Coordinates of C-alpha atoms in Angstrom, one line a residue:
X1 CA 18.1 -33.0 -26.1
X2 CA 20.5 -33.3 -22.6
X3 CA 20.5 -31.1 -20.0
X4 CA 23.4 -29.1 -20.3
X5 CA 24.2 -26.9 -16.2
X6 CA 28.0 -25.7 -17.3
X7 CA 29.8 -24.9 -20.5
X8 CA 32.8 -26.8 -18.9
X9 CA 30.0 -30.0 -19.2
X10 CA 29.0 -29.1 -22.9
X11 CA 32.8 -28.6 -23.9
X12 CA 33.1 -32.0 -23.0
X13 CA 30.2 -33.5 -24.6
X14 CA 31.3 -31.5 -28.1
X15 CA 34.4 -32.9 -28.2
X16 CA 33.0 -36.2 -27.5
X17 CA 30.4 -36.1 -30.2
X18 CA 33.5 -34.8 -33.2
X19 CA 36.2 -36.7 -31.5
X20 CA 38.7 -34.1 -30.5
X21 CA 41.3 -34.2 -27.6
X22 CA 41.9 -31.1 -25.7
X23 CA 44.3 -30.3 -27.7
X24 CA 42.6 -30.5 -30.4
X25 CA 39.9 -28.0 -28.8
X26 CA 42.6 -25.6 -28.1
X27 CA 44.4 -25.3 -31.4
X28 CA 40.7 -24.6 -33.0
X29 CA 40.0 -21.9 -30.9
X30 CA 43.6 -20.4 -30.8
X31 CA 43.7 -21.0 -27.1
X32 CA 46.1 -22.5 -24.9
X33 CA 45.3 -26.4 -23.7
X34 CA 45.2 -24.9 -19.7
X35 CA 42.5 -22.8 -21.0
X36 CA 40.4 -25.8 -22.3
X37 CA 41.4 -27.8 -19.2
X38 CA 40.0 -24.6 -16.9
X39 CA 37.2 -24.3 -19.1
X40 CA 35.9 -27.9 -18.8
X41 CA 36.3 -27.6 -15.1
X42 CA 34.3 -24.5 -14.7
X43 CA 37.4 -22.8 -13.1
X44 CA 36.6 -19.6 -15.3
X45 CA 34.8 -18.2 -17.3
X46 CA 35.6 -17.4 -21.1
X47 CA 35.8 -14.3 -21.5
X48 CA 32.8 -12.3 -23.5
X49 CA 34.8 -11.1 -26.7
X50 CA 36.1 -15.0 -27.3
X51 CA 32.2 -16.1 -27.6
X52 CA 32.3 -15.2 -30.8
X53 CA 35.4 -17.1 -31.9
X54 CA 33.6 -20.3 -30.2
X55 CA 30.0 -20.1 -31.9
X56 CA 32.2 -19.9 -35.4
X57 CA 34.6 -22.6 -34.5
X58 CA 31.9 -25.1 -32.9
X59 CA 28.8 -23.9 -35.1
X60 CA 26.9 -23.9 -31.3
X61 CA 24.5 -21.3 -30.6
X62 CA 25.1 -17.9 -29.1
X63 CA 22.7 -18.0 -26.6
X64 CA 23.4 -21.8 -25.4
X65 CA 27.1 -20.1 -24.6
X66 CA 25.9 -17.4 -23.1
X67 CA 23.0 -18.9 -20.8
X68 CA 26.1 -21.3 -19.7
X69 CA 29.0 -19.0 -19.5
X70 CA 27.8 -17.0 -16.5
X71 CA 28.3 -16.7 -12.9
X72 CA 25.0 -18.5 -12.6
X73 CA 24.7 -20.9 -15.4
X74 CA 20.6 -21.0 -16.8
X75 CA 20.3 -25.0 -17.3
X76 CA 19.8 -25.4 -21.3
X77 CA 19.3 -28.4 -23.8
X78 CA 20.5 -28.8 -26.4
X79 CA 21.3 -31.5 -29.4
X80 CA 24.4 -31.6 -31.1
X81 CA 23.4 -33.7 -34.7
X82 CA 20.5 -30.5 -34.7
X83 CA 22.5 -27.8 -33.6
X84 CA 19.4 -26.4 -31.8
X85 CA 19.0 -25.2 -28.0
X86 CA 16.0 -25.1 -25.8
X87 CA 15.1 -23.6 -22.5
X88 CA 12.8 -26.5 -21.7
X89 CA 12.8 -30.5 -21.9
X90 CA 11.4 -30.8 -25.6
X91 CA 11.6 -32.6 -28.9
X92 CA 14.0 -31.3 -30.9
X93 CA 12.0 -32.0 -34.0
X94 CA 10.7 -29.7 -36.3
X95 CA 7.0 -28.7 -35.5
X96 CA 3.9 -29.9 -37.0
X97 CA 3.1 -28.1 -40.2
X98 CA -0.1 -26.5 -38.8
X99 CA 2.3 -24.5 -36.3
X100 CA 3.3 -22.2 -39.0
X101 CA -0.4 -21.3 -40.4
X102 CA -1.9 -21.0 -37.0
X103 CA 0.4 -17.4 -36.5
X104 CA 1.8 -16.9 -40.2
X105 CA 1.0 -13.5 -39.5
X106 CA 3.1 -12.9 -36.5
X107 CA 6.5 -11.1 -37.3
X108 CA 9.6 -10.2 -35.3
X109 CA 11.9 -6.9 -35.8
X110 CA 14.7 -9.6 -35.2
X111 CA 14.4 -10.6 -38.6
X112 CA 16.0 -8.3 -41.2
X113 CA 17.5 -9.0 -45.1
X114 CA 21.4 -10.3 -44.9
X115 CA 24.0 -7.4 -45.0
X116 CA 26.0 -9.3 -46.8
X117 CA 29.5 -7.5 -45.6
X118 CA 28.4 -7.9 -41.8
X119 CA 26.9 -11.3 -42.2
X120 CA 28.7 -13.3 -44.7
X121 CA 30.9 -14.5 -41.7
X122 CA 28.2 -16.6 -40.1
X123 CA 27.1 -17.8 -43.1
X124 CA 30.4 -18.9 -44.5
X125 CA 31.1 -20.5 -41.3
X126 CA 27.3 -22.5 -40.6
X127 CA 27.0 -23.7 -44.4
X128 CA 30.4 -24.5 -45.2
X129 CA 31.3 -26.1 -42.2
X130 CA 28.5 -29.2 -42.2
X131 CA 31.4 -30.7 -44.7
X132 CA 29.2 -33.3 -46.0
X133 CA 28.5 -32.7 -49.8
X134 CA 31.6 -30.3 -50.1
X135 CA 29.1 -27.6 -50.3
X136 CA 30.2 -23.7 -50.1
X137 CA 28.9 -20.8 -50.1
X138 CA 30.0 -18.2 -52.7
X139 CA 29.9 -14.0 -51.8
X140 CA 28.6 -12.7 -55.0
X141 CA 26.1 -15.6 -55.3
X142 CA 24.5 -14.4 -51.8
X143 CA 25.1 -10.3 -52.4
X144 CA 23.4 -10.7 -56.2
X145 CA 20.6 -13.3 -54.2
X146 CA 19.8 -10.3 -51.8
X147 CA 19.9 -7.9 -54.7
X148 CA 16.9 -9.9 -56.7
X149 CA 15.0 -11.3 -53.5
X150 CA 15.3 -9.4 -50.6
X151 CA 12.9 -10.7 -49.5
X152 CA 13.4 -14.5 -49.0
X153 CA 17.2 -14.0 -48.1
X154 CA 17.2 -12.6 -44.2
X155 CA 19.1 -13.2 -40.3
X156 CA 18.0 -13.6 -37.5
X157 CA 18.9 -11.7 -34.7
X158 CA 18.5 -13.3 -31.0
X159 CA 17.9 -12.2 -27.7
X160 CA 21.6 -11.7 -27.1
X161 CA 21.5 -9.3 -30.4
X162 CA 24.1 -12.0 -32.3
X163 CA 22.8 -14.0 -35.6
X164 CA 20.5 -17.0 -34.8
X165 CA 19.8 -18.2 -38.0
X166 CA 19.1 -17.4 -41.7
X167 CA 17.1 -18.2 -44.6
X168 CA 18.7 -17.9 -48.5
X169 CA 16.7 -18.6 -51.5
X170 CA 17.9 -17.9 -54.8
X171 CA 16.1 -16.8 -57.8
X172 CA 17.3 -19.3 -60.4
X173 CA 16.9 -19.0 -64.0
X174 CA 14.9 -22.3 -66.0
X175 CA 18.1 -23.7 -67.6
X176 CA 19.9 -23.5 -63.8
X177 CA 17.0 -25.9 -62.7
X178 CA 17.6 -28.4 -65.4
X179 CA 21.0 -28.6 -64.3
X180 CA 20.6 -28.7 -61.0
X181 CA 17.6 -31.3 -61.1
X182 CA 20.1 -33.3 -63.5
X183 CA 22.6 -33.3 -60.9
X184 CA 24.9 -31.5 -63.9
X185 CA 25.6 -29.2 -61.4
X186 CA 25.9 -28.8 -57.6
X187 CA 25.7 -26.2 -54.6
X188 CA 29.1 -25.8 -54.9
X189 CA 28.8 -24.6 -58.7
X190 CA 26.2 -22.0 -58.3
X191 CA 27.0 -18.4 -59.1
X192 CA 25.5 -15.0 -59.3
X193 CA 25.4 -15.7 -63.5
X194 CA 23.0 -18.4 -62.4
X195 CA 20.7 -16.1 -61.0
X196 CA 17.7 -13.7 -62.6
X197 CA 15.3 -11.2 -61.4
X198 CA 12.3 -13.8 -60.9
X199 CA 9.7 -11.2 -61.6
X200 CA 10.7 -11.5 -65.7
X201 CA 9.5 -14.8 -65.8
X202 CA 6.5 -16.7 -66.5
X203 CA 7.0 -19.3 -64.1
X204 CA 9.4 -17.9 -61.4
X205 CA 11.3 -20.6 -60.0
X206 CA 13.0 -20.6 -56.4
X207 CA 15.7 -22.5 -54.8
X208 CA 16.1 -23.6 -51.1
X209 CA 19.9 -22.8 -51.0
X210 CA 20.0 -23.1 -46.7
X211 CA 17.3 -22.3 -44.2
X212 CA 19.0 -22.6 -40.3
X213 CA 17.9 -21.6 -37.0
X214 CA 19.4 -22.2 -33.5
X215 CA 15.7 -23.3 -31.6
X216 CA 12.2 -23.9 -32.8
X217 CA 11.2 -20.2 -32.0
X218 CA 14.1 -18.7 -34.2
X219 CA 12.9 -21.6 -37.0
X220 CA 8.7 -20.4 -36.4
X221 CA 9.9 -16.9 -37.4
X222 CA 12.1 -17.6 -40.1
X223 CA 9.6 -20.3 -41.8
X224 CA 6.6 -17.7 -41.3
X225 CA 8.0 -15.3 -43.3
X226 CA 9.0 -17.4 -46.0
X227 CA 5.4 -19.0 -46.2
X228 CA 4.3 -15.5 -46.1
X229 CA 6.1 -14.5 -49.0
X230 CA 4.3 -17.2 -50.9
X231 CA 1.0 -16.8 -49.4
X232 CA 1.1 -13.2 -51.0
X233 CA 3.1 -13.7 -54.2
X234 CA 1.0 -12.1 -56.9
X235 CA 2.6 -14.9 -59.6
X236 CA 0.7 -18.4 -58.1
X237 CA 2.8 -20.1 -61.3
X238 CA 5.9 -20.7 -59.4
X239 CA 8.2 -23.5 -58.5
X240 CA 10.3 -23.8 -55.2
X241 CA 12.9 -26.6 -55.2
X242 CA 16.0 -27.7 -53.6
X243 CA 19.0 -29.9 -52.0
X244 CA 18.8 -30.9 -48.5
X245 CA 20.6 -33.7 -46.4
X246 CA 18.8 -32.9 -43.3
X247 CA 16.7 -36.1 -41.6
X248 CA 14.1 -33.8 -40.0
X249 CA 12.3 -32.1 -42.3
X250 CA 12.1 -35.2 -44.9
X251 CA 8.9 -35.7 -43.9
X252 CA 7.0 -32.0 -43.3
X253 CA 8.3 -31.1 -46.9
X254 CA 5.9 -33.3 -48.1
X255 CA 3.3 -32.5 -46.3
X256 CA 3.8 -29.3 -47.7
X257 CA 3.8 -29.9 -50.8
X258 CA 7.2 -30.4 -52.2
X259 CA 7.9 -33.9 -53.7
X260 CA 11.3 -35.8 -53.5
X261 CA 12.9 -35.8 -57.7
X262 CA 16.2 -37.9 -56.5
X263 CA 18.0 -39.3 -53.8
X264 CA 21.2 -39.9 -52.8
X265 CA 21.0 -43.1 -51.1
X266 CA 25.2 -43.7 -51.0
X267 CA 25.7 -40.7 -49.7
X268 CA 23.1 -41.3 -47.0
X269 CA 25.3 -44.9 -46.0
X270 CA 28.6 -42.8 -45.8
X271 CA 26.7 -40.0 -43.5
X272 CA 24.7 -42.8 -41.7
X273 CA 22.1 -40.5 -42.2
X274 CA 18.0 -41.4 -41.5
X275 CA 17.0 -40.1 -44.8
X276 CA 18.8 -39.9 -47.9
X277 CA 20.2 -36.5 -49.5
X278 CA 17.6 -35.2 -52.3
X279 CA 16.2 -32.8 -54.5
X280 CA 13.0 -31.9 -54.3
X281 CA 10.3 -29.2 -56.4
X282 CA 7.2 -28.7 -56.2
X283 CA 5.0 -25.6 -54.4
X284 CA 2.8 -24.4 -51.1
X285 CA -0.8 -23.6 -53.1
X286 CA -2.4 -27.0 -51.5
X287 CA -1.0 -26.1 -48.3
X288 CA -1.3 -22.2 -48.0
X289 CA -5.3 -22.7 -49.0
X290 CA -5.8 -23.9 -45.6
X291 CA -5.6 -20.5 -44.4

């Protein structure tokens, strides 16, 4: 992570890292370019209603623009290829798998099930802007996801009171797996007729449709209640799967107990990613029994 002491500083570092000119900057955010130009000099500061319009526009956390858009600036790091902030000089990797089962138990009132009509926006915004496998994310397939799992589809709220992260699982019926693990279908095809109430079913079957957070606390809290949920599930049968391009968690997911069924090893060239894209099943009985 770099040391970040302005949000002039960081402005300049983003469009760096995605290649933008000022202009460029400007025309994203609806903003003039003398705005940019003043912004990037720390001649003022952006005013606190068009926060929101940045974080959606640059995917960058709400509290990294806030702890830099102030009077007095609070010096934060943060990483750009994670999208994750941190108050102190730290890797940016995800934690040790242990982290989670040493305070599974600890819960936050910050975390609360997606409202679809308040939330949708952030959601929209973090999943289908990564652009890489033309991914998207559909309404009805979150509102009916939230309808059947409640409890696996939640925000996070940070210390500023603005959304932080999220976690969306789907309940996916047994022929939606084939297809999925057959690479018949994608992301991008899912839909809330893909979907059933996971309770009905002998071997309930869950998929990893996005889990996000802006720091490693925000990620502690979201991954605790999702190991939670399977710590307590009353149906041990099940079967969690997924799609992920991300390069840091290739390696805790199998030490957790989900094991890679394909990879995508063209797209990783074109992505120049560490890891290839995959899908991977599998389930957290080996690794929940060390509670």
């Amino acid at each position: 992570m770099k040391k970040y002491n302005s949000v002039g500083e960081l402005f300049m570092d983003y469009r760096t890292f995605y290649g933008l000119s000022q202009a460029d900057f400007a025309a994203s955010l609806n903003v003039d370019l003398r705005t940019i130009q003043r912004w990037e000099k720390d001649i003022t500061l952006i005013k606190p209603e068009k926060e929101e319009d940045i974080v959606l526009a640059t995917l960058m956390p709400y509290q990294l623009i806030r702890n830099l858009n102030a009077a007095v600036p609070i010096p934060t790091y943060y990483n750009f290829k994670t999208r994750k902030y941190s108050l102190s000089q730290q890797s940016n990797s995800f934690p040790k798998v242990d982290w989670y089962l040493d305070q599974i138990d600890i819960t936050s009132d910050r975390l609360r099930t997606i409202d679809i009509d308040l939330d949708f926006k952030h959601l929209e915004q973090f999943i289908d802007s990564q652009k890489r496998d033309e991914n998207y994310v559909n309404k009805e397939l979150i509102r009916e996801a939230v309808r059947l799992l409640p409890e696996l589809n939640y925000v996070f709220i940070g210390k500023s009171g603005y959304y932080a992260g999220h976690c969306i699982v789907l309940p996916i019926a047994p022929s939606t797996h084939i297809k999925l693990r057959s690479k018949e279908i994608s992301n991008r095809d899912l839909r809330a007729h893909h979907l059933v109430n996971y309770k009905t079913l002998e071997q309930p079957i869950f998929y990893r449709f996005d889990i996000t957070g802006d720091c490693n606390d925000t990620v502690f809290y979201i991954m605790s209640k999702f190991f939670r949920f399977f710590r307590d599930i009353e149906n041990k049968n099940y079967l969690m799967c997924g799609y992920t391009e991300r390069d840091d968690n290739y390696n805790i997911n199998q030490q957790i107990g989900l094991r890679v069924i394909w990879e995508d090893k063209d797209l990783q060239n074109r992505l120049h990613l560490d890891y290839p894209p995959r899908f991977f099943e599998g389930d957290f009985k080996a690794y929940l029994q060390n509670l």
